[in-house]
Each structure stands twice: as structure tokens, then as C-alpha cells.
């Protein structure tokens, strides 16, 4: 429970990482991107994710946090290990609750996919796909994905540290940070509702969604941020609205996830964009 709450808080803060990146929509990602080059991609990753999910009750939460940590420019930089002269994002103080199981779910997917179509699928796309599979396993409907992201070659711990919001940031600050990334207050509430997935089992997941507002009211807020969102006049109506209609919440959550996962991506091969062979290290230079 304590773990789940800590995880959920990290999820909220991870949302705001990379907050200073310039924002720009791209339309180059495609749902059929791997249809010819890796037709078994989705079925393969569905299997590896299922296996991971049945063996870990924190993996869905862990992976969702990794997605938010990485996206707003999803390039799998969050997966890179530190090298002797560079401390990676993963090793920043704030990564403490990025769960090892979440990283492992992506590593396992990558290993399986390299077996069937070597050198074809980026780690950045796998993060997106594994996240979707785990959300389905946690009891939510399937949604469509768009692919074609490339992996970055840099990851710096100070990027994560500099952009982390303070624990006591006000809702106004949260709204401003999201607005800087072209997300409305409503989209922000929809995304933050995703931390309910931290309770990976279906029944608890549903309980949290159905009882979102009553839980916040009765228990003084599972998260400080929940409490604040419930109280703030600009976010309260959305919290109430999503609490009353979970299919509406899920629909908006998926739309905001997709928006986040397609902004600032690298999709043109170049000096800082490649398909990593091992998600933890950049490819050796030829
Ligand atoms: C960050 O995570 C990695 C493993 O994912 C771990 O080796 C490292 O020690 C963590 N950093 C801190 C500061 O805890
Ligand atoms: C949700 O909360 C209501 C009361 O607030 C309670 O009666 C109901 O059992 C709760 N739902 C679940 C699934 O626990
Ligand atoms: C809940 O939201 C869905 C999706 O927008 C909508 O179709 C449905 O009518 C809503 N249900 C209620 C009870 O308002």
C-alpha cells in the first residue's frame, strides 16, 4: 500500500519531467508502421507482457511511470544506463520508485522482438506498446497505437532533477506546467486519473475509479495531489465528471496518452536517433 502510494506520487511528478522541451506535434507516426517489417510485434509483446504481469503486481504501475518519465519526447532515454562519464536519467535521485519490474517488462519485450525481427523495433515504441498491453491486462479496453519513434543517444540525470516539480507545488503550478506542454487542465486531470492503475488488480482498479471522489473526501486524499485537484475550482469539475463516468475518463485518458506519446518524438534517422539493439545502451558507433 505504502509502495503503491509512493509509486502513485512518483507517477504524478514524473508527468512533469522534461517540462522544458519545446513542444511540437508530429503526424509522422503510423499505426501500420511495423505491419510489413514485424507483423508479429503486437502478439509477441502481448505474451511477454502477460507473463510479466502475472508475475508482478507492480509492473503496470511501474511501466506507466516509465512512459510518463520518457514521453513528451519519447525516445527511450529513460532506459539508458549511466556510463563512467555520464549519469543517466534512470540514476537520478528521483528514479527511486521507477520500478525494476517496469524496466524489465520492456527489456523482456525487446529480447523477444529481437528474436523475430532483429534491429527493427525501437525501444521507444516498445515502451508505448508494453504500457498499452499492461493497461489492457489491468482490465481496460484496448486502444490503437502509432509507431515510428527512434531512440535517442543521450540521457542525463540533471534533466530529470531540474524538471521535477516540488512536492508542494500548487494546482496552479501543475496547470501551468501542463499548459506549457499544450495540455489543458481537463487533460491533466484525465492523465492524473491514470495513477489508479497503480492498483494493478482489476477489482481495486475499478474501486479506485468508481469511488474516486468519495475516496478522496473520506480518507483525506490518497495523494496530496488528488486532494488538491479535488479542491481546486479549475480541476474539481473534471474530477467529479470522471468519477461519475469511468468510460468517459478512459476515453480522455487514452486521448491524452496518445497526445503525450506523439509529441517531440525523434522520427528522422540522424546523429541522435537510432533503433537501439539493447535498450540499456546506445549502439556502438560504426
Ligand atoms: C536508479 O535505478 C537504477 C536501476 O534501474 C539503479 O541501479 C540506481 O541505483 C537508481 N538510482 C538511485 C539514485 O537510486
Ligand atoms: C464505493 O463506495 C461506496 C460508498 O461510497 C460503497 O458503497 C461501495 O461498496 C464502493 N465500491 C466498491 C467497489 O467498493
Ligand atoms: C459516459 O461517457 C460516455 C463516453 O463519452 C458516453 O457515451 C456515455 O453516455 C456517458 N454516460 C453517462 C451515464 O453519462
CSV table of C-alpha atoms and ligand atoms in Angstrom, one decimal:
chain,number,residue,atom,x,y,z
A,1,UNK,CA,0.0,0.0,0.0
A,2,UNK,CA,2.7,2.4,1.0
A,3,UNK,CA,4.6,1.4,-2.1
A,4,UNK,CA,1.6,1.9,-4.2
A,5,UNK,CA,1.1,5.4,-2.8
A,6,UNK,CA,4.7,6.3,-3.2
A,7,UNK,CA,4.6,4.9,-6.7
A,8,UNK,CA,1.5,6.9,-7.5
A,9,UNK,CA,3.1,10.1,-6.2
A,10,UNK,CA,6.1,9.5,-8.4
A,11,UNK,CA,3.8,9.0,-11.3
A,12,UNK,CA,2.4,12.5,-10.8
A,13,UNK,CA,5.8,14.0,-10.5
A,14,UNK,CA,7.2,12.0,-13.4
A,15,UNK,CA,4.5,13.5,-15.6
A,16,UNK,CA,6.2,16.8,-15.3
A,17,UNK,CA,9.7,15.7,-16.3
A,18,UNK,CA,11.1,17.1,-19.5
A,19,UNK,CA,8.8,20.1,-19.0
A,20,UNK,CA,11.1,22.5,-20.8
A,21,UNK,CA,11.3,20.7,-24.1
A,22,UNK,CA,9.9,22.7,-26.9
A,23,UNK,CA,6.5,21.4,-27.9
A,24,UNK,CA,5.6,20.4,-31.4
A,25,UNK,CA,3.1,17.9,-32.7
A,26,UNK,CA,4.2,15.4,-35.2
A,27,UNK,CA,1.9,13.4,-37.5
A,28,UNK,CA,4.5,11.1,-38.9
A,29,UNK,CA,3.8,8.1,-36.7
A,30,UNK,CA,1.6,5.4,-38.2
A,31,UNK,CA,-0.4,2.5,-36.8
A,32,UNK,CA,0.8,0.2,-39.7
A,33,UNK,CA,4.4,1.2,-39.3
A,34,UNK,CA,5.6,-2.4,-38.5
A,35,UNK,CA,3.0,-4.3,-40.5
A,36,UNK,CA,5.5,-5.5,-43.1
A,37,UNK,CA,8.7,-5.4,-41.1
A,38,UNK,CA,7.5,-7.0,-37.9
A,39,UNK,CA,3.9,-8.4,-38.3
A,40,UNK,CA,4.1,-10.4,-35.0
A,41,UNK,CA,5.2,-7.5,-32.9
A,42,UNK,CA,1.9,-6.9,-31.1
A,43,UNK,CA,1.1,-10.6,-30.4
A,44,UNK,CA,4.7,-11.2,-29.2
A,45,UNK,CA,4.7,-8.2,-26.8
A,46,UNK,CA,1.2,-9.2,-25.6
A,47,UNK,CA,2.7,-12.5,-24.5
A,48,UNK,CA,5.8,-11.1,-22.8
A,49,UNK,CA,3.7,-8.5,-21.0
A,50,UNK,CA,1.2,-11.1,-19.9
A,51,UNK,CA,4.0,-13.2,-18.4
A,52,UNK,CA,5.4,-10.2,-16.6
A,53,UNK,CA,2.0,-9.1,-15.4
A,54,UNK,CA,1.2,-12.5,-13.9
A,55,UNK,CA,4.5,-12.5,-12.0
A,56,UNK,CA,4.5,-8.9,-10.6
A,57,UNK,CA,1.7,-6.8,-9.2
A,58,UNK,CA,3.6,-3.6,-9.5
A,59,UNK,CA,4.6,-3.9,-13.2
A,60,UNK,CA,1.6,-1.9,-14.6
A,61,UNK,CA,2.2,1.0,-12.3
A,62,UNK,CA,6.0,0.8,-12.9
A,63,UNK,CA,5.6,0.8,-16.6
A,64,UNK,CA,3.1,3.7,-16.7
A,65,UNK,CA,5.6,5.7,-14.7
A,66,UNK,CA,8.3,4.9,-17.2
A,67,UNK,CA,6.1,6.0,-20.0
A,68,UNK,CA,5.4,9.4,-18.4
A,69,UNK,CA,9.0,9.8,-17.5
A,70,UNK,CA,10.1,9.1,-21.1
A,71,UNK,CA,7.4,10.8,-23.0
A,72,UNK,CA,6.9,14.4,-24.2
A,73,UNK,CA,9.7,13.3,-26.5
A,74,UNK,CA,9.5,9.5,-26.1
A,75,UNK,CA,13.0,8.3,-27.1
A,76,UNK,CA,13.7,5.6,-24.5
A,77,UNK,CA,16.4,7.8,-22.9
A,78,UNK,CA,14.9,6.7,-19.6
A,79,UNK,CA,16.2,3.2,-20.3
A,80,UNK,CA,19.9,4.1,-20.8
A,81,UNK,CA,22.3,3.1,-18.1
A,82,UNK,CA,24.8,5.5,-16.7
A,83,UNK,CA,28.3,5.4,-18.2
A,84,UNK,CA,31.5,6.4,-16.3
A,85,UNK,CA,31.3,10.0,-17.6
A,86,UNK,CA,27.6,10.4,-17.7
A,87,UNK,CA,24.9,9.9,-15.1
A,88,UNK,CA,21.7,8.9,-16.8
A,89,UNK,CA,18.1,9.9,-16.1
A,90,UNK,CA,17.5,6.5,-14.7
A,91,UNK,CA,20.0,7.1,-12.0
A,92,UNK,CA,18.8,10.4,-10.8
A,93,UNK,CA,17.7,10.6,-7.2
A,94,UNK,CA,14.1,10.8,-8.3
A,95,UNK,CA,14.2,7.4,-10.1
A,96,UNK,CA,13.9,5.6,-6.8
A,97,UNK,CA,10.4,4.5,-7.5
A,98,UNK,CA,10.7,3.7,-11.2
A,99,UNK,CA,10.2,0.0,-10.6
A,100,UNK,CA,12.7,-2.5,-11.8
A,101,UNK,CA,9.8,-4.7,-12.9
A,102,UNK,CA,8.6,-1.9,-15.2
A,103,UNK,CA,12.1,-1.7,-16.9
A,104,UNK,CA,12.2,-5.5,-17.0
A,105,UNK,CA,8.9,-5.7,-18.8
A,106,UNK,CA,10.4,-3.6,-21.6
A,107,UNK,CA,13.7,-5.5,-21.6
A,108,UNK,CA,11.8,-8.8,-21.9
A,109,UNK,CA,9.7,-7.5,-24.8
A,110,UNK,CA,12.8,-6.2,-26.6
A,111,UNK,CA,14.6,-9.6,-26.2
A,112,UNK,CA,11.6,-11.4,-27.7
A,113,UNK,CA,11.1,-9.0,-30.5
A,114,UNK,CA,14.8,-9.0,-31.5
A,115,UNK,CA,14.4,-12.8,-31.9
A,116,UNK,CA,11.7,-12.4,-34.5
A,117,UNK,CA,12.7,-9.2,-36.3
A,118,UNK,CA,16.2,-8.0,-35.3
A,119,UNK,CA,17.1,-4.4,-35.4
A,120,UNK,CA,13.6,-3.2,-36.5
A,121,UNK,CA,11.6,-2.1,-33.5
A,122,UNK,CA,12.8,0.9,-31.3
A,123,UNK,CA,12.8,0.8,-27.6
A,124,UNK,CA,10.7,4.0,-27.6
A,125,UNK,CA,7.9,2.2,-29.5
A,126,UNK,CA,8.2,-0.8,-27.2
A,127,UNK,CA,7.7,1.4,-24.1
A,128,UNK,CA,4.5,2.7,-25.7
A,129,UNK,CA,3.3,-0.9,-26.6
A,130,UNK,CA,4.2,-2.5,-23.3
A,131,UNK,CA,2.4,0.3,-21.5
A,132,UNK,CA,-0.7,-0.4,-23.5
A,133,UNK,CA,-0.6,-4.1,-23.0
A,134,UNK,CA,-0.3,-3.7,-19.3
A,135,UNK,CA,-3.2,-1.3,-19.2
A,136,UNK,CA,-5.3,-3.9,-21.0
A,137,UNK,CA,-4.1,-6.6,-18.6
A,138,UNK,CA,-5.2,-4.3,-15.7
A,139,UNK,CA,-8.7,-4.5,-17.2
A,140,UNK,CA,-9.1,-1.6,-19.6
A,141,UNK,CA,-10.1,-1.7,-23.3
A,142,UNK,CA,-7.5,-1.9,-26.0
A,143,UNK,CA,-6.6,1.3,-27.8
A,144,UNK,CA,-4.8,1.9,-31.1
A,145,UNK,CA,-1.1,2.8,-31.1
A,146,UNK,CA,1.1,4.8,-33.6
A,147,UNK,CA,4.7,3.8,-34.2
A,148,UNK,CA,7.8,5.0,-35.8
A,149,UNK,CA,9.7,6.6,-32.9
A,150,UNK,CA,13.5,6.3,-32.9
A,151,UNK,CA,15.7,6.0,-29.8
A,152,UNK,CA,17.8,8.9,-28.5
A,153,UNK,CA,21.5,8.6,-27.8
A,154,UNK,CA,21.6,10.8,-24.7
A,155,UNK,CA,20.2,10.7,-21.2
A,156,UNK,CA,21.3,13.0,-18.5
A,157,UNK,CA,20.4,12.8,-14.8
A,158,UNK,CA,20.3,16.5,-14.4
A,159,UNK,CA,17.4,16.7,-16.9
A,160,UNK,CA,15.3,14.7,-14.6
A,161,UNK,CA,16.3,16.6,-11.5
A,162,UNK,CA,15.9,20.1,-12.9
A,163,UNK,CA,12.4,19.5,-14.2
A,164,UNK,CA,11.0,17.7,-11.2
A,165,UNK,CA,8.2,19.7,-9.5
A,166,UNK,CA,8.3,20.3,-5.8
A,167,UNK,CA,6.1,18.1,-3.8
A,168,UNK,CA,4.1,21.1,-2.6
A,169,UNK,CA,3.5,22.6,-6.0
A,170,UNK,CA,0.1,24.1,-6.2
A,171,UNK,CA,-2.6,23.1,-8.7
A,172,UNK,CA,-2.0,26.4,-10.4
A,173,UNK,CA,1.7,25.4,-10.9
A,174,UNK,CA,0.6,22.0,-12.2
A,175,UNK,CA,-1.8,23.6,-14.6
A,176,UNK,CA,0.8,26.0,-15.8
A,177,UNK,CA,3.4,23.2,-16.3
A,178,UNK,CA,0.9,21.2,-18.3
A,179,UNK,CA,-0.2,24.2,-20.2
A,180,UNK,CA,3.5,24.8,-21.2
A,181,UNK,CA,3.2,21.3,-22.9
A,182,UNK,CA,-0.1,22.2,-24.5
A,183,UNK,CA,-2.2,20.2,-22.1
A,184,UNK,CA,-5.4,21.6,-20.7
A,185,UNK,CA,-6.5,21.3,-17.1
A,186,UNK,CA,-9.0,18.7,-18.2
A,187,UNK,CA,-6.3,16.6,-20.0
A,188,UNK,CA,-4.2,16.9,-16.9
A,189,UNK,CA,-6.9,15.5,-14.7
A,190,UNK,CA,-7.6,12.7,-17.2
A,191,UNK,CA,-3.9,11.8,-17.1
A,192,UNK,CA,-3.6,12.0,-13.3
A,193,UNK,CA,-6.5,9.7,-13.1
A,194,UNK,CA,-4.2,7.1,-14.6
A,195,UNK,CA,-2.4,6.6,-11.3
A,196,UNK,CA,-5.4,4.5,-10.3
A,197,UNK,CA,-3.7,1.8,-12.3
A,198,UNK,CA,-1.1,1.7,-9.5
A,199,UNK,CA,-3.6,-0.8,-8.0
A,200,UNK,CA,-2.9,-3.3,-10.6
A,201,UNK,CA,-5.7,-5.8,-9.8
A,202,UNK,CA,-8.9,-5.3,-11.6
A,203,UNK,CA,-11.2,-5.1,-8.6
A,204,UNK,CA,-9.1,-2.5,-6.8
A,205,UNK,CA,-8.6,-0.6,-10.0
A,206,UNK,CA,-12.3,-0.3,-10.6
A,207,UNK,CA,-12.9,0.5,-6.9
A,208,UNK,CA,-10.5,3.4,-7.2
A,209,UNK,CA,-12.1,4.8,-10.4
A,210,UNK,CA,-15.7,4.4,-9.3
A,211,UNK,CA,-15.0,5.8,-5.9
A,212,UNK,CA,-12.5,8.4,-6.9
A,213,UNK,CA,-14.2,11.4,-5.3
A,214,UNK,CA,-15.6,9.6,-2.3
A,215,UNK,CA,-12.2,8.1,-1.5
A,216,UNK,CA,-10.5,11.5,-1.7
A,217,UNK,CA,-13.2,13.0,0.5
A,218,UNK,CA,-13.3,10.3,3.1
A,219,UNK,CA,-9.7,9.4,3.5
A,220,UNK,CA,-8.3,12.9,3.3
A,221,UNK,CA,-6.8,12.1,-0.2
A,222,UNK,CA,-4.8,9.1,-1.1
A,223,UNK,CA,-2.3,11.6,-2.6
A,224,UNK,CA,-1.9,15.1,-1.7
A,225,UNK,CA,-2.3,15.9,-5.4
A,226,UNK,CA,-5.7,14.1,-5.5
A,227,UNK,CA,-6.9,16.2,-2.6
A,228,UNK,CA,-5.7,19.4,-4.2
A,229,UNK,CA,-7.2,18.5,-7.6
A,230,UNK,CA,-10.5,17.8,-5.9
A,231,UNK,CA,-10.5,21.1,-4.2
A,232,UNK,CA,-9.3,23.5,-6.9
A,233,UNK,CA,-12.1,25.2,-8.8
A,234,UNK,CA,-10.4,24.6,-12.2
A,235,UNK,CA,-10.0,20.9,-11.7
A,236,UNK,CA,-12.8,19.8,-9.4
A,237,UNK,CA,-15.5,19.7,-12.1
A,238,UNK,CA,-13.3,17.3,-14.1
A,239,UNK,CA,-12.6,15.1,-11.1
A,240,UNK,CA,-16.3,14.9,-10.4
A,241,UNK,CA,-17.1,14.3,-14.1
A,242,UNK,CA,-14.6,11.4,-14.5
A,243,UNK,CA,-15.6,9.9,-11.1
A,244,UNK,CA,-19.2,9.8,-12.4
A,245,UNK,CA,-18.4,8.3,-15.7
A,246,UNK,CA,-15.4,6.0,-16.0
A,247,UNK,CA,-15.7,5.2,-19.7
A,248,UNK,CA,-15.6,9.0,-20.3
A,249,UNK,CA,-12.4,9.1,-18.1
A,250,UNK,CA,-10.8,6.2,-20.0
A,251,UNK,CA,-11.6,7.8,-23.4
A,252,UNK,CA,-10.0,11.1,-22.4
A,253,UNK,CA,-7.1,9.3,-20.7
A,254,UNK,CA,-6.3,7.4,-23.9
A,255,UNK,CA,-6.5,10.5,-26.0
A,256,UNK,CA,-4.1,12.4,-23.6
A,257,UNK,CA,-1.8,9.4,-23.6
A,258,UNK,CA,-1.6,9.4,-27.3
A,259,UNK,CA,-1.1,13.1,-27.5
A,260,UNK,CA,1.8,12.8,-25.0
A,261,UNK,CA,3.3,9.9,-26.9
A,262,UNK,CA,3.4,11.6,-30.2
A,263,UNK,CA,4.9,15.0,-29.2
A,264,UNK,CA,8.5,15.8,-29.8
A,265,UNK,CA,9.4,12.3,-31.0
A,266,UNK,CA,12.5,11.6,-33.0
A,267,UNK,CA,11.4,10.0,-36.3
A,268,UNK,CA,14.2,11.0,-38.7
A,269,UNK,CA,17.4,9.0,-38.5
A,270,UNK,CA,20.3,11.1,-37.6
A,271,UNK,CA,23.2,11.5,-35.2
A,272,UNK,CA,20.9,11.4,-32.2
A,273,UNK,CA,18.3,8.9,-33.4
A,274,UNK,CA,18.6,5.2,-33.9
A,275,UNK,CA,17.0,1.8,-33.2
A,276,UNK,CA,18.8,0.6,-30.2
A,277,UNK,CA,19.8,-3.1,-30.1
A,278,UNK,CA,19.9,-3.2,-26.3
A,279,UNK,CA,17.6,-0.7,-24.6
A,280,UNK,CA,20.1,0.0,-21.9
A,281,UNK,CA,23.0,1.2,-24.1
A,282,UNK,CA,23.3,3.2,-27.3
A,283,UNK,CA,24.5,1.3,-30.3
A,284,UNK,CA,28.3,1.2,-30.9
A,285,UNK,CA,29.4,3.7,-33.5
A,286,UNK,CA,30.4,2.2,-36.8
B,1,LIG,C1,18.1,4.2,-10.4
B,1,LIG,O1,17.7,3.0,-10.9
B,1,LIG,C2,18.7,2.1,-11.2
B,1,LIG,C3,18.1,0.8,-11.7
B,1,LIG,O2,17.0,1.0,-12.5
B,1,LIG,C4,19.6,1.8,-10.0
B,1,LIG,O3,20.7,1.0,-10.4
B,1,LIG,C5,20.1,3.1,-9.5
B,1,LIG,O4,20.8,2.8,-8.3
B,1,LIG,C6,18.9,4.0,-9.2
B,1,LIG,N1,19.5,5.3,-8.7
B,1,LIG,C7,19.3,5.7,-7.4
B,1,LIG,C8,19.8,7.0,-7.1
B,1,LIG,O5,18.7,5.0,-6.6
B,2,LIG,C1,-17.7,2.6,-3.5
B,2,LIG,O1,-18.2,3.5,-2.4
B,2,LIG,C2,-19.5,3.2,-2.0
B,2,LIG,C3,-19.8,4.3,-0.9
B,2,LIG,O2,-19.1,5.4,-1.1
B,2,LIG,C4,-19.6,1.8,-1.4
B,2,LIG,O3,-20.9,1.5,-1.0
B,2,LIG,C5,-19.2,0.8,-2.5
B,2,LIG,O4,-19.2,-0.5,-2.0
B,2,LIG,C6,-17.8,1.2,-3.0
B,2,LIG,N1,-17.5,0.3,-4.1
B,2,LIG,C7,-16.6,-0.7,-4.1
B,2,LIG,C8,-16.4,-1.4,-5.3
B,2,LIG,O5,-16.1,-1.0,-3.0
B,3,LIG,C1,-20.3,8.4,-20.2
B,3,LIG,O1,-19.4,8.8,-21.3
B,3,LIG,C2,-19.6,8.1,-22.4
B,3,LIG,C3,-18.4,8.4,-23.4
B,3,LIG,O2,-18.3,9.8,-23.6
B,3,LIG,C4,-20.9,8.4,-23.0
B,3,LIG,O3,-21.1,7.7,-24.2
B,3,LIG,C5,-22.0,8.0,-22.0
B,3,LIG,O4,-23.3,8.4,-22.5
B,3,LIG,C6,-21.7,8.6,-20.7
B,3,LIG,N1,-22.6,8.0,-19.7
B,3,LIG,C7,-23.3,8.7,-18.9
B,3,LIG,C8,-24.2,8.0,-17.9
B,3,LIG,O5,-23.3,9.9,-18.9
